[in-house]
Structures are given as C-alpha cells and as structure tokens.
Amino acid sequence: MERVQFQQEQMLAELKDLVQKSLFTQSEVKQIVKKRTQFETALVRRIPKKSDFLRYAAYEMNLEQLRRKRVDRLKLEKTAPSISDYALVRRQFQIFERALKKFKSDVGLWIQYIQVAKREGARSLVGRITARALQLHPRTPALYIIAASHELGHMSPSAARALLQRGLRLNADSVNMWREYVRMEMGFVEGMKRRWTVLGIHEEDQPAAETEKTAEEDIASLTPEEIAAEKGGDEGEKARQAIMDGAIVKSVISSAAKALPSISLFSALEDLIRSYPSQERLRTALLDHLYSVLKDTLPDDPHAVKTLATRKLRELASQEHSDDFVLAEGEEFVDALQSANETLSAAVGAGSTNASGMINVYVEFIEEWCKMSTLDPNLHAYLLASLRKIARQPNASPLLRAAHIRLASSSEKVL
C-alpha cells in the first residue's frame, strides 16, 4: 500500500491546479482520486494483469479528453503551461512504462504505447520507444514498418530506409516489409520530382544562384542518389532520369524476388504499384519490370503463369476502376480474354512439372469469368468450348471433366 500512497501524493499538485483553473470541481477531484486509488491497488497485486494497466491508461485518456474539451469551452486565457497541462498525458506514458516492465514480450502493448505517444505528438518519445521495442523484438516486421513510417512522417527518408533495410536483413521472408520498402522508394521518386520542380532544375528561367543556394540549405539531408541527381551536366541528367524511370524501385523489386520468391510477394507488389498515385510512365515501367522478374523467378508456378497471362485484363479493369468490369463489345477486352485463355490452355496442355496445379488455376480462371453476370454470352460460350476441348482429350484430368460438366450444367439452368 506504500506504493499506492506514493502515487496519491504525486497527483496532488496536478489536481490542485485543475481545481484552481475551474476545470474540475472538488467533488470531481475526489472521484478522480478514488478511481485512481482503485487502479493503483489493482496494479500492486502479486500477479498484475495487462488488462488492469490498459483500463487505467484508458481512464487517463478519457480524463485528458474531458480536460481539453473544458479548456475549449471555458476559453481560458493563454498563460504559461502549468502542471495540469501535461500531467495527464505524462501519467498515460508512465502507466505504459510500468506495464512494459511486466510484459516486455507483448508486442501489441509496445505498439499501443507507440500509438498513444504519436497521438500526443511526442516525436522523440516515439523514437525511443521504437528503438527499445526493436531491441527486444528484432524479428517483428510490424515494428520496423511503424518506425520507418514515423521517420518518413518527419522528413527523414534516409533513417526510414536504414530501418527497413535493417529489418529486411532479419526478416527477409516478410511480404509486408518488402511491400513497405517498395512503397517508400516510390514515395521517394515522387518526392524528388516535387523537389526538383521547386528548385527549378528542369526550368531554364530559374536563376542558377537561387537554385544553388536552396540546394546548399538542404544538402545535409540528401542521400547519395539525390546528390548525384542534382549535379549539373550529363551526369546529373542521367541520374535524374534513372530515378524518374524507377531504377531504385526496380532494384528493390529484384532484391525482394531474390530473397522471397513467392507469388504472394509479387501479388502484393503488383497491387501496390497499381494503386500508388504515381505517373503512368513510372507505373508501366515498374509493372514491366515486375512481370519480367516474375517470369524469370517462377517460370513454372501455375499462379505466376496466370498472373502473367491475365495482366492485360487487370489493366483494363483498373482503367474502369471496377473489379466487375467487362467491356462486352470492346475489341481490346475480347483480345485480352482470348490471349489469356490461350496462354493458360497451352500451359495445361504442355504438361508442366506442376500439372495438377496448372489445371486448378485454369479451371479457376474459367469459373471466375463464366460466373460473371456481365460477361457476353458469346464469350461465355467460347470459354466453355475451350474447356470442353481440353476436357475431351484422351488423357485429360478428371478435374477438367468435372469442371466442364459443372459449368455446362449451371449454364443450362441459367438459360
């Protein structure tokens, strides 16, 4: 109980200040003391529970929100900060620190602490928390991603890059980390483009002296790639062009494929590149590189074959911003569907090392499109005929025959 009494003594100054500012009444302060005493008593038990710490922290968060609302409502005159202005937030941090002494292995608790510190704008504290968390949990990708995001949010791309590279050395099998690394480098390209626009590097009417002065002010925060790109002459132009063409991002994609040759990685990177707000030229170049690496890395993987075969279909769908997009009368769509079907059916007939997997992927492709209500009837019939042709071959797999019967039966019911 001595610990509880000590904590009670520590809160006297802040409670007194809250009353003096008319933010809380004496009656409310008594309730606060009573509630905190209950929480503190629960924390000094022989085997404390994590839920006790979290309930205590949640109570302090709600109390701080109430204090801020009353400050806004009463429109108090701005004076020098007093203890009640920061004590409730500080207490939240202290509760999490006490909790982590008991539950160091709980990654979720570390992440909650980081989120609270971020919300309160405690930038330096966030950095210290993430550093401690990474020391204890170096194989937790989420912590590296959070730490890198924090650095990026405070204009420290070099630090963010270093964090992700360090994390990938220990977690090379993490799809999320590779995706975030590629996302960061794509953001770097867009950031450099905006920077060069501000500096007027591509504008002939920009005074050279002004450009040099601005560049000198920011040179300390530049990476070697940025410095090379901002040089004059052919060397600088080549470096700028390489960055704008996605050379750095392509290098990361190649490294990711080498470290983690899986279709889940390529699918995640494809979704990221398609959805990221970048220039069409850069997006196309990165997708071309991604598919090239996929073809070299997983030449016999059935899902990789399907991904490559259906690329044009996904591009058309993304142009219409709809997953259910079917342009029944469009020649481009018809050609893309026919090309994908021919590629996949040829792969089935080729008898690859993973024949059953290729058959499953082809059946999945046919079913995916035949079940689409907006598909043109002629295209529906074409796909069924293609499946029937393969299913009737002498050595055809029972899977193909079963799929054909199932789809043909469902088509007849619809008709």
Short mmCIF file of C-alpha atoms in Angstrom, two decimals:
data_model
loop_
_atom_site.label_atom_id
_atom_site.label_comp_id
_atom_site.label_asym_id
_atom_site.label_seq_id
_atom_site.Cartn_x
_atom_site.Cartn_y
_atom_site.Cartn_z
CA MET A 1 0.00 0.00 0.00
CA GLU A 2 3.01 2.29 0.30
CA ARG A 3 3.23 2.38 -3.49
CA VAL A 4 -0.42 3.38 -3.73
CA GLN A 5 0.11 6.16 -1.18
CA PHE A 6 3.17 7.37 -3.07
CA GLN A 7 1.17 7.62 -6.30
CA GLN A 8 -1.56 9.53 -4.46
CA GLU A 9 0.98 12.06 -3.24
CA GLN A 10 2.34 12.51 -6.77
CA MET A 11 -1.05 13.55 -8.11
CA LEU A 12 -1.81 16.29 -5.57
CA ALA A 13 -0.17 19.16 -7.48
CA GLU A 14 -1.96 18.47 -10.78
CA LEU A 15 -5.36 18.03 -9.09
CA LYS A 16 -4.93 21.28 -7.21
CA ASP A 17 -4.09 23.05 -10.45
CA LEU A 18 -7.18 21.61 -12.16
CA VAL A 19 -9.40 22.98 -9.39
CA GLN A 20 -7.71 26.40 -9.46
CA LYS A 21 -8.40 26.63 -13.20
CA SER A 22 -12.04 25.67 -12.59
CA LEU A 23 -11.71 22.72 -14.92
CA PHE A 24 -12.84 20.24 -12.26
CA THR A 25 -14.79 20.68 -9.03
CA GLN A 26 -13.71 19.42 -5.62
CA SER A 27 -16.29 16.66 -5.86
CA GLU A 28 -14.94 15.53 -9.24
CA VAL A 29 -11.38 15.57 -7.93
CA LYS A 30 -12.42 13.28 -5.08
CA GLN A 31 -13.89 10.88 -7.62
CA ILE A 32 -10.65 11.00 -9.62
CA VAL A 33 -8.60 10.19 -6.52
CA LYS A 34 -10.94 7.33 -5.64
CA LYS A 35 -10.81 5.88 -9.14
CA ARG A 36 -7.03 6.16 -9.38
CA THR A 37 -6.63 4.52 -5.98
CA GLN A 38 -8.64 1.56 -7.23
CA PHE A 39 -6.45 1.25 -10.30
CA GLU A 40 -3.22 1.60 -8.32
CA THR A 41 -4.38 -1.04 -5.84
CA ALA A 42 -5.02 -3.45 -8.70
CA LEU A 43 -1.53 -2.83 -10.10
CA VAL A 44 0.32 -3.70 -6.88
CA ARG A 45 -1.19 -7.16 -6.63
CA ARG A 46 1.25 -10.05 -6.70
CA ILE A 47 0.36 -11.04 -10.28
CA PRO A 48 -0.87 -7.91 -12.10
CA LYS A 49 -2.92 -8.27 -15.27
CA LYS A 50 -2.28 -6.44 -18.50
CA SER A 51 -5.96 -5.53 -18.66
CA ASP A 52 -5.57 -3.56 -15.39
CA PHE A 53 -2.89 -1.36 -16.95
CA LEU A 54 -4.91 -0.84 -20.13
CA ARG A 55 -8.06 0.12 -18.22
CA TYR A 56 -6.04 2.59 -16.16
CA ALA A 57 -4.49 4.11 -19.29
CA ALA A 58 -7.91 4.33 -20.98
CA TYR A 59 -9.31 6.15 -17.95
CA GLU A 60 -6.49 8.71 -18.08
CA MET A 61 -7.03 9.19 -21.82
CA ASN A 62 -10.72 9.91 -21.28
CA LEU A 63 -9.85 12.27 -18.45
CA GLU A 64 -7.44 14.18 -20.67
CA GLN A 65 -10.05 14.45 -23.43
CA LEU A 66 -12.52 15.86 -20.92
CA ARG A 67 -9.94 18.38 -19.69
CA ARG A 68 -9.26 19.58 -23.23
CA LYS A 69 -12.94 19.95 -24.02
CA ARG A 70 -13.48 22.03 -20.90
CA VAL A 71 -10.48 24.22 -21.73
CA ASP A 72 -12.01 24.91 -25.15
CA ARG A 73 -15.47 25.52 -23.72
CA LEU A 74 -14.32 27.89 -20.98
CA LYS A 75 -11.99 29.72 -23.39
CA LEU A 76 -9.34 30.23 -20.74
CA GLU A 77 -6.71 32.87 -21.33
CA LYS A 78 -3.43 31.54 -22.60
CA THR A 79 -0.83 31.51 -19.87
CA ALA A 80 2.45 29.75 -19.23
CA PRO A 81 1.95 25.94 -19.17
CA SER A 82 1.21 24.58 -15.73
CA ILE A 83 1.40 21.04 -14.39
CA SER A 84 -2.18 20.13 -15.28
CA ASP A 85 -1.50 20.88 -18.95
CA TYR A 86 0.77 17.88 -19.31
CA ALA A 87 0.35 15.74 -16.18
CA LEU A 88 -2.49 13.58 -17.51
CA VAL A 89 -0.59 12.74 -20.69
CA ARG A 90 2.57 12.08 -18.71
CA ARG A 91 0.63 9.72 -16.49
CA GLN A 92 -0.52 7.75 -19.55
CA PHE A 93 3.10 7.30 -20.56
CA GLN A 94 4.05 6.25 -17.04
CA ILE A 95 1.32 3.62 -16.97
CA PHE A 96 2.58 2.11 -20.22
CA GLU A 97 6.16 2.17 -18.93
CA ARG A 98 5.07 0.29 -15.81
CA ALA A 99 3.11 -2.18 -17.92
CA LEU A 100 6.08 -2.88 -20.18
CA LYS A 101 8.27 -3.69 -17.21
CA LYS A 102 5.90 -6.57 -16.55
CA PHE A 103 5.06 -7.52 -20.12
CA LYS A 104 8.17 -6.84 -22.22
CA SER A 105 7.38 -9.69 -24.59
CA ASP A 106 3.95 -8.29 -25.55
CA VAL A 107 4.44 -6.70 -28.98
CA GLY A 108 0.86 -5.44 -29.04
CA LEU A 109 1.49 -3.46 -25.86
CA TRP A 110 4.55 -1.82 -27.40
CA ILE A 111 2.52 -0.86 -30.46
CA GLN A 112 -0.26 0.62 -28.32
CA TYR A 113 2.30 2.70 -26.43
CA ILE A 114 3.76 3.96 -29.71
CA GLN A 115 0.30 4.89 -30.99
CA VAL A 116 -0.50 6.84 -27.82
CA ALA A 117 2.81 8.72 -27.99
CA LYS A 118 2.19 9.51 -31.68
CA ARG A 119 -1.27 10.83 -30.95
CA GLU A 120 0.12 13.14 -28.30
CA GLY A 121 2.82 14.43 -30.66
CA ALA A 122 5.72 13.09 -28.57
CA ARG A 123 8.08 12.63 -31.51
CA SER A 124 11.28 11.97 -29.59
CA LEU A 125 9.48 9.57 -27.26
CA VAL A 126 8.16 7.59 -30.23
CA GLY A 127 11.72 7.22 -31.48
CA ARG A 128 12.93 5.97 -28.11
CA ILE A 129 10.05 3.53 -27.73
CA THR A 130 10.52 2.02 -31.18
CA ALA A 131 14.27 1.67 -30.59
CA ARG A 132 13.65 -0.21 -27.33
CA ALA A 133 10.94 -2.34 -28.91
CA LEU A 134 13.19 -3.31 -31.82
CA GLN A 135 15.99 -4.30 -29.45
CA LEU A 136 13.63 -6.74 -27.73
CA HIS A 137 11.73 -7.87 -30.84
CA PRO A 138 14.12 -7.66 -33.83
CA ARG A 139 12.08 -10.23 -35.76
CA THR A 140 8.78 -8.37 -35.66
CA PRO A 141 8.24 -6.70 -39.08
CA ALA A 142 5.38 -4.51 -37.84
CA LEU A 143 7.74 -2.60 -35.53
CA TYR A 144 10.14 -1.76 -38.37
CA ILE A 145 7.25 -0.58 -40.52
CA ILE A 146 5.92 1.63 -37.72
CA ALA A 147 9.37 3.05 -37.03
CA ALA A 148 10.04 3.75 -40.71
CA SER A 149 6.63 5.39 -41.09
CA HIS A 150 7.42 7.65 -38.14
CA GLU A 151 10.72 8.70 -39.71
CA LEU A 152 9.09 9.36 -43.07
CA GLY A 153 6.41 11.42 -41.39
CA HIS A 154 9.13 13.68 -40.02
CA MET A 155 11.02 14.05 -43.30
CA SER A 156 13.80 11.55 -42.58
CA PRO A 157 13.79 9.22 -45.60
CA SER A 158 17.39 8.13 -45.01
CA ALA A 159 16.56 6.95 -41.49
CA ALA A 160 13.42 5.20 -42.73
CA ARG A 161 15.39 3.44 -45.45
CA ALA A 162 18.04 2.32 -42.96
CA LEU A 163 15.37 0.93 -40.63
CA LEU A 164 13.66 -1.08 -43.35
CA GLN A 165 16.96 -2.40 -44.69
CA ARG A 166 17.95 -3.47 -41.19
CA GLY A 167 14.58 -5.14 -40.71
CA LEU A 168 14.82 -6.96 -44.03
CA ARG A 169 18.20 -8.41 -43.12
CA LEU A 170 16.46 -10.17 -40.23
CA ASN A 171 13.02 -10.65 -41.81
CA ALA A 172 13.69 -11.30 -45.47
CA ASP A 173 10.61 -13.55 -45.64
CA SER A 174 8.19 -10.76 -44.72
CA VAL A 175 5.94 -9.72 -47.62
CA ASN A 176 4.70 -6.70 -45.67
CA MET A 177 8.21 -5.35 -45.16
CA TRP A 178 9.14 -5.68 -48.82
CA ARG A 179 5.87 -4.01 -49.81
CA GLU A 180 6.52 -1.10 -47.45
CA TYR A 181 10.09 -0.79 -48.70
CA VAL A 182 8.87 -0.55 -52.31
CA ARG A 183 6.18 1.93 -51.22
CA MET A 184 8.79 4.09 -49.53
CA GLU A 185 11.03 4.12 -52.60
CA MET A 186 8.09 5.02 -54.83
CA GLY A 187 7.34 7.88 -52.48
CA PHE A 188 11.00 8.87 -52.73
CA VAL A 189 10.68 9.17 -56.52
CA GLU A 190 7.60 11.37 -56.22
CA GLY A 191 9.29 13.45 -53.52
CA MET A 192 12.34 14.01 -55.70
CA LYS A 193 10.14 15.07 -58.58
CA ARG A 194 8.46 17.71 -56.39
CA ARG A 195 11.82 18.84 -55.03
CA TRP A 196 13.30 19.34 -58.49
CA THR A 197 10.21 21.27 -59.51
CA VAL A 198 10.67 23.62 -56.53
CA LEU A 199 14.38 24.02 -57.24
CA GLY A 200 13.64 24.69 -60.91
CA ILE A 201 16.21 22.19 -62.07
CA HIS A 202 14.24 21.50 -65.24
CA GLU A 203 13.32 25.15 -65.86
CA GLU A 204 15.69 27.25 -67.91
CA ASP A 205 14.42 30.52 -66.47
CA GLN A 206 15.34 29.55 -62.90
CA PRO A 207 18.33 31.62 -61.72
CA ALA A 208 21.31 29.31 -61.10
CA ALA A 209 22.40 31.20 -57.97
CA GLU A 210 18.99 30.79 -56.35
CA THR A 211 18.91 27.08 -57.17
CA GLU A 212 22.39 26.55 -55.71
CA LYS A 213 21.53 28.46 -52.56
CA THR A 214 18.39 26.39 -51.98
CA ALA A 215 20.27 23.17 -52.66
CA GLU A 216 23.04 24.09 -50.22
CA GLU A 217 20.48 24.63 -47.47
CA ASP A 218 19.11 21.10 -47.90
CA ILE A 219 22.28 19.21 -48.86
CA ALA A 220 22.77 17.77 -45.38
CA SER A 221 19.59 15.71 -45.62
CA LEU A 222 20.22 14.30 -49.12
CA THR A 223 21.08 10.71 -49.98
CA PRO A 224 23.91 9.90 -52.43
CA GLU A 225 21.31 9.27 -55.15
CA GLU A 226 19.78 12.71 -54.59
CA ILE A 227 23.15 14.45 -54.60
CA ALA A 228 24.17 12.77 -57.86
CA ALA A 229 20.83 13.64 -59.45
CA GLU A 230 21.15 17.32 -58.59
CA LYS A 231 24.53 17.77 -60.21
CA GLY A 232 24.74 19.69 -63.42
CA GLY A 233 25.66 18.38 -66.84
CA ASP A 234 25.12 14.97 -68.37
CA GLU A 235 25.92 13.13 -65.16
CA GLY A 236 23.15 14.84 -63.23
CA GLU A 237 20.68 14.43 -66.08
CA LYS A 238 21.39 10.70 -66.32
CA ALA A 239 20.98 10.27 -62.56
CA ARG A 240 17.69 12.19 -62.58
CA GLN A 241 16.40 10.15 -65.50
CA ALA A 242 17.35 6.89 -63.79
CA ILE A 243 15.46 7.88 -60.64
CA MET A 244 12.39 9.01 -62.58
CA ASP A 245 12.44 5.72 -64.53
CA GLY A 246 12.30 3.85 -61.22
CA ALA A 247 15.84 2.45 -61.14
CA ILE A 248 15.91 2.37 -57.34
CA VAL A 249 12.46 0.80 -57.08
CA LYS A 250 13.36 -1.80 -59.70
CA SER A 251 16.45 -2.71 -57.72
CA VAL A 252 14.34 -3.24 -54.60
CA ILE A 253 11.87 -5.41 -56.54
CA SER A 254 14.72 -7.57 -57.83
CA SER A 255 16.17 -7.92 -54.34
CA ALA A 256 12.75 -8.84 -52.96
CA ALA A 257 12.24 -11.54 -55.59
CA LYS A 258 15.67 -13.00 -54.85
CA ALA A 259 15.05 -13.05 -51.09
CA LEU A 260 11.41 -14.18 -51.22
CA PRO A 261 10.48 -15.93 -54.49
CA SER A 262 6.76 -16.37 -53.82
CA ILE A 263 3.62 -15.46 -55.72
CA SER A 264 2.23 -13.72 -52.62
CA LEU A 265 5.09 -11.22 -52.81
CA PHE A 266 4.52 -10.47 -56.49
CA SER A 267 0.76 -10.12 -55.96
CA ALA A 268 1.31 -7.68 -53.10
CA LEU A 269 3.79 -5.61 -55.12
CA GLU A 270 1.51 -5.57 -58.16
CA ASP A 271 -1.44 -4.31 -56.09
CA LEU A 272 0.79 -1.64 -54.55
CA ILE A 273 2.19 -0.40 -57.85
CA ARG A 274 -1.25 -0.28 -59.49
CA SER A 275 -2.84 1.62 -56.60
CA TYR A 276 0.02 4.01 -55.78
CA PRO A 277 -0.57 7.57 -57.09
CA SER A 278 2.39 7.83 -59.45
CA GLN A 279 2.95 8.84 -63.06
CA GLU A 280 1.61 6.44 -65.66
CA ARG A 281 5.06 6.12 -67.25
CA LEU A 282 6.64 5.10 -63.96
CA ARG A 283 3.81 2.70 -63.12
CA THR A 284 4.10 0.99 -66.51
CA ALA A 285 7.88 0.70 -66.23
CA LEU A 286 7.67 -0.83 -62.75
CA LEU A 287 4.97 -3.30 -63.79
CA ASP A 288 7.01 -4.33 -66.81
CA HIS A 289 9.99 -4.98 -64.57
CA LEU A 290 7.88 -6.81 -62.01
CA TYR A 291 6.42 -9.17 -64.62
CA SER A 292 9.84 -9.75 -66.15
CA VAL A 293 11.27 -10.71 -62.77
CA LEU A 294 8.24 -12.88 -62.06
CA LYS A 295 8.71 -14.76 -65.32
CA ASP A 296 12.39 -15.40 -64.55
CA THR A 297 11.85 -16.25 -60.88
CA LEU A 298 8.77 -18.51 -61.04
CA PRO A 299 8.61 -19.81 -64.61
CA ASP A 300 6.69 -22.99 -63.71
CA ASP A 301 4.46 -21.68 -60.94
CA PRO A 302 0.80 -22.01 -62.03
CA HIS A 303 -0.29 -18.81 -60.27
CA ALA A 304 2.63 -16.93 -61.83
CA VAL A 305 1.58 -18.17 -65.27
CA LYS A 306 -1.96 -16.95 -64.60
CA THR A 307 -0.73 -13.59 -63.33
CA LEU A 308 1.30 -13.04 -66.49
CA ALA A 309 -1.47 -14.29 -68.78
CA THR A 310 -4.17 -12.07 -67.28
CA ARG A 311 -2.11 -8.88 -67.00
CA LYS A 312 -3.98 -7.08 -69.75
CA LEU A 313 -7.35 -7.98 -68.24
CA ARG A 314 -6.34 -6.42 -64.90
CA GLU A 315 -5.09 -3.32 -66.67
CA LEU A 316 -8.43 -2.88 -68.41
CA ALA A 317 -10.28 -3.44 -65.15
CA SER A 318 -8.16 -0.86 -63.33
CA GLN A 319 -8.81 1.67 -66.09
CA GLU A 320 -12.52 1.38 -65.37
CA HIS A 321 -11.97 1.37 -61.58
CA SER A 322 -14.13 -1.72 -61.21
CA ASP A 323 -13.33 -5.35 -60.45
CA ASP A 324 -16.55 -6.36 -62.22
CA PHE A 325 -15.68 -4.52 -65.41
CA VAL A 326 -16.45 -6.31 -68.63
CA LEU A 327 -16.48 -4.47 -71.93
CA ALA A 328 -18.53 -7.00 -73.88
CA GLU A 329 -18.29 -5.17 -77.19
CA GLY A 330 -14.72 -3.96 -76.76
CA GLU A 331 -12.22 -5.49 -79.17
CA GLU A 332 -9.38 -4.83 -76.75
CA PHE A 333 -11.09 -6.74 -73.97
CA VAL A 334 -12.01 -9.65 -76.23
CA ASP A 335 -8.42 -9.92 -77.44
CA ALA A 336 -7.11 -9.80 -73.85
CA LEU A 337 -9.50 -12.54 -72.70
CA GLN A 338 -8.69 -14.71 -75.71
CA SER A 339 -4.95 -14.26 -75.21
CA ALA A 340 -5.19 -15.16 -71.52
CA ASN A 341 -7.30 -18.24 -72.26
CA GLU A 342 -4.96 -19.46 -74.99
CA THR A 343 -1.91 -18.98 -72.80
CA LEU A 344 -3.42 -20.87 -69.89
CA SER A 345 -4.87 -23.68 -72.00
CA ALA A 346 -1.50 -24.10 -73.72
CA ALA A 347 0.18 -24.33 -70.30
CA VAL A 348 -2.29 -27.06 -69.30
CA GLY A 349 -1.61 -28.99 -72.48
CA ALA A 350 2.16 -28.61 -72.14
CA GLY A 351 2.21 -30.90 -69.10
CA SER A 352 4.33 -28.83 -66.73
CA THR A 353 6.02 -30.21 -63.62
CA ASN A 354 3.03 -28.98 -61.60
CA ALA A 355 0.29 -30.24 -63.93
CA SER A 356 -2.43 -30.55 -61.30
CA GLY A 357 -1.73 -27.03 -60.04
CA MET A 358 -1.90 -25.66 -63.59
CA ILE A 359 -5.22 -27.43 -64.17
CA ASN A 360 -6.66 -25.96 -60.96
CA VAL A 361 -5.55 -22.47 -61.99
CA TYR A 362 -7.09 -22.84 -65.45
CA VAL A 363 -10.38 -24.12 -64.04
CA GLU A 364 -10.36 -21.24 -61.58
CA PHE A 365 -9.85 -18.79 -64.47
CA ILE A 366 -12.74 -20.25 -66.49
CA GLU A 367 -15.09 -20.30 -63.49
CA GLU A 368 -14.13 -16.77 -62.49
CA TRP A 369 -15.22 -15.35 -65.83
CA CYS A 370 -18.14 -17.67 -66.56
CA LYS A 371 -19.77 -16.79 -63.23
CA MET A 372 -19.60 -13.09 -64.06
CA SER A 373 -23.13 -11.96 -64.87
CA THR A 374 -21.97 -9.15 -67.16
CA LEU A 375 -19.96 -11.44 -69.44
CA ASP A 376 -21.14 -11.50 -73.03
CA PRO A 377 -22.92 -14.81 -73.87
CA ASN A 378 -20.65 -15.37 -76.86
CA LEU A 379 -17.55 -15.06 -74.69
CA HIS A 380 -19.16 -17.35 -72.13
CA ALA A 381 -19.71 -19.96 -74.83
CA TYR A 382 -16.15 -19.51 -76.13
CA LEU A 383 -14.65 -20.22 -72.69
CA LEU A 384 -16.84 -23.29 -72.18
CA ALA A 385 -15.91 -24.59 -75.63
CA SER A 386 -12.23 -24.12 -74.83
CA LEU A 387 -12.60 -26.03 -71.57
CA ARG A 388 -14.62 -28.79 -73.30
CA LYS A 389 -11.94 -29.21 -75.96
CA ILE A 390 -9.25 -29.84 -73.33
CA ALA A 391 -11.53 -31.99 -71.15
CA ARG A 392 -12.34 -34.35 -74.05
CA GLN A 393 -8.72 -35.18 -74.80
CA PRO A 394 -7.80 -38.85 -74.14
CA ASN A 395 -5.52 -38.18 -71.19
CA ALA A 396 -7.49 -35.26 -69.74
CA SER A 397 -7.59 -34.87 -65.99
CA PRO A 398 -10.85 -35.75 -64.18
CA LEU A 399 -10.69 -32.24 -62.70
CA LEU A 400 -11.14 -30.74 -66.16
CA ARG A 401 -14.06 -33.02 -67.00
CA ALA A 402 -15.77 -32.35 -63.67
CA ALA A 403 -15.34 -28.59 -64.09
CA HIS A 404 -16.76 -28.73 -67.62
CA ILE A 405 -19.82 -30.71 -66.51
CA ARG A 406 -20.39 -28.36 -63.57
CA LEU A 407 -20.15 -25.18 -65.64
CA ALA A 408 -22.16 -26.60 -68.54
CA SER A 409 -24.95 -27.64 -66.16
CA SER A 410 -25.04 -24.24 -64.46
CA SER A 411 -25.20 -22.54 -67.87
CA GLU A 412 -28.16 -24.64 -68.92
CA LYS A 413 -30.00 -23.73 -65.71
CA VAL A 414 -29.42 -20.04 -66.38
CA LEU A 415 -30.72 -20.42 -69.91
#
